[in-house]
Amino acid sequence: MKTRFLIASALAAISVLGTVGAAEAQSRNRVSVAQHGYQNEAAGRQNGYRQRMVINQNGDRQYVTVMQDGARNGTTVSQYGRYNEAHVDQLGRRNDAVIGQQGYNNYGASVQTGNRNISGIAQIGRNNT
């Protein structure tokens, strides 16, 4: 699991470095990702002002990592199935994070640094952490 997290984080960092100019030119970005199937992975990082990210995954062994820096960012992650994993890391003010998981053997984690942050993790099923 830690290897996947490191790989996904590295890929997110590389993708951000390649688009730094485009990200700075737009202050109101939105991202929506829907994945269905088996062993899908999604990683994203947002720097800036008013950004939102919504990720929906349906299947088994899905993996998502979201990192956000700045003010007024928001993330919603929905996962259905088993052995899914979600990580949300937010730095800044007025961020919000929601992780919803349905199934079993799922893992969800949210880390927030700053003021006025809101985080919620709801897990339905058994053997979830």
C-alpha positions as semicolon CSV with decimal commas, in nm:
position;residue;x (nm);y (nm);z (nm)
1;M;0,000;0,000;0,000
2;K;0,278;0,242;0,085
3;T;0,446;0,171;-0,248
4;R;0,128;0,258;-0,435
5;F;0,091;0,577;-0,233
6;L;0,448;0,681;-0,313
7;I;0,409;0,598;-0,683
8;A;0,078;0,784;-0,708
9;S;0,224;1,082;-0,522
10;A;0,528;1,091;-0,749
11;L;0,309;1,074;-1,060
12;A;0,092;1,355;-0,927
13;A;0,399;1,570;-0,859
14;I;0,538;1,504;-1,208
15;S;0,206;1,590;-1,372
16;V;0,184;1,913;-1,174
17;L;0,538;2,017;-1,262
18;G;0,460;1,968;-1,630
19;T;0,155;2,197;-1,613
20;V;0,264;2,466;-1,368
21;G;0,215;2,749;-1,620
22;A;-0,134;2,634;-1,715
23;A;-0,238;2,586;-1,352
24;E;-0,122;2,933;-1,255
25;A;-0,308;3,092;-1,546
26;Q;-0,642;2,951;-1,430
27;S;-0,762;3,016;-1,077
28;R;-1,098;2,831;-1,095
29;N;-1,023;2,472;-1,194
30;R;-1,254;2,172;-1,151
31;V;-1,170;1,806;-1,199
32;S;-1,412;1,514;-1,219
33;V;-1,299;1,152;-1,260
34;A;-1,516;0,839;-1,285
35;Q;-1,354;0,497;-1,291
36;H;-1,520;0,155;-1,313
37;G;-1,352;-0,182;-1,308
38;Y;-1,059;-0,336;-1,129
39;Q;-0,735;-0,191;-0,993
40;N;-0,781;0,164;-1,123
41;E;-0,570;0,443;-0,975
42;A;-0,617;0,820;-0,972
43;A;-0,384;1,084;-0,832
44;G;-0,417;1,461;-0,850
45;R;-0,266;1,772;-0,703
46;Q;-0,414;2,121;-0,717
47;N;-0,236;2,446;-0,630
48;G;-0,417;2,775;-0,630
49;Y;-0,746;2,928;-0,538
50;R;-1,109;2,797;-0,581
51;Q;-1,052;2,439;-0,702
52;R;-1,274;2,131;-0,670
53;M;-1,205;1,764;-0,728
54;V;-1,466;1,487;-0,749
55;I;-1,358;1,125;-0,790
56;N;-1,598;0,830;-0,820
57;Q;-1,465;0,475;-0,831
58;N;-1,674;0,160;-0,863
59;G;-1,503;-0,179;-0,838
60;D;-1,236;-0,359;-0,645
61;R;-0,886;-0,251;-0,549
62;Q;-0,933;0,112;-0,653
63;Y;-0,683;0,370;-0,529
64;V;-0,697;0,750;-0,509
65;T;-0,464;1,021;-0,376
66;V;-0,562;1,389;-0,370
67;M;-0,334;1,675;-0,259
68;Q;-0,454;2,034;-0,248
69;D;-0,273;2,355;-0,152
70;G;-0,444;2,692;-0,124
71;A;-0,772;2,840;-0,011
72;R;-1,128;2,725;-0,082
73;N;-1,038;2,381;-0,222
74;G;-1,283;2,092;-0,199
75;T;-1,267;1,718;-0,255
76;T;-1,530;1,445;-0,274
77;V;-1,425;1,082;-0,312
78;S;-1,680;0,801;-0,355
79;Q;-1,572;0,438;-0,367
80;Y;-1,791;0,128;-0,400
81;G;-1,648;-0,222;-0,373
82;R;-1,377;-0,386;-0,169
83;Y;-1,011;-0,332;-0,092
84;N;-1,032;0,031;-0,201
85;E;-0,807;0,305;-0,064
86;A;-0,848;0,684;-0,048
87;H;-0,603;0,950;0,076
88;V;-0,682;1,323;0,090
89;D;-0,420;1,577;0,202
90;Q;-0,514;1,946;0,219
91;L;-0,305;2,246;0,319
92;G;-0,465;2,588;0,347
93;R;-0,778;2,764;0,466
94;R;-1,146;2,681;0,417
95;N;-1,083;2,338;0,263
96;D;-1,334;2,054;0,283
97;A;-1,293;1,682;0,227
98;V;-1,555;1,408;0,206
99;I;-1,473;1,040;0,161
100;G;-1,755;0,788;0,123
101;Q;-1,685;0,417;0,095
102;Q;-1,927;0,128;0,066
103;G;-1,814;-0,234;0,078
104;Y;-1,555;-0,407;0,288
105;N;-1,182;-0,394;0,361
106;N;-1,165;-0,029;0,251
107;Y;-0,927;0,235;0,388
108;G;-0,985;0,611;0,405
109;A;-0,762;0,886;0,544
110;S;-0,781;1,265;0,545
111;V;-0,515;1,509;0,668
112;Q;-0,583;1,882;0,687
113;T;-0,355;2,166;0,794
114;G;-0,487;2,519;0,839
115;N;-0,797;2,700;0,962
116;R;-1,170;2,632;0,912
117;N;-1,124;2,289;0,748
118;I;-1,400;2,028;0,741
119;S;-1,340;1,657;0,696
120;G;-1,578;1,363;0,693
121;I;-1,528;0,994;0,626
122;A;-1,829;0,762;0,603
123;Q;-1,776;0,390;0,561
124;I;-2,059;0,141;0,516
125;G;-1,976;-0,227;0,533
126;R;-1,735;-0,430;0,737
127;N;-1,366;-0,435;0,818
128;N;-1,312;-0,077;0,699
129;T;-1,054;0,163;0,846
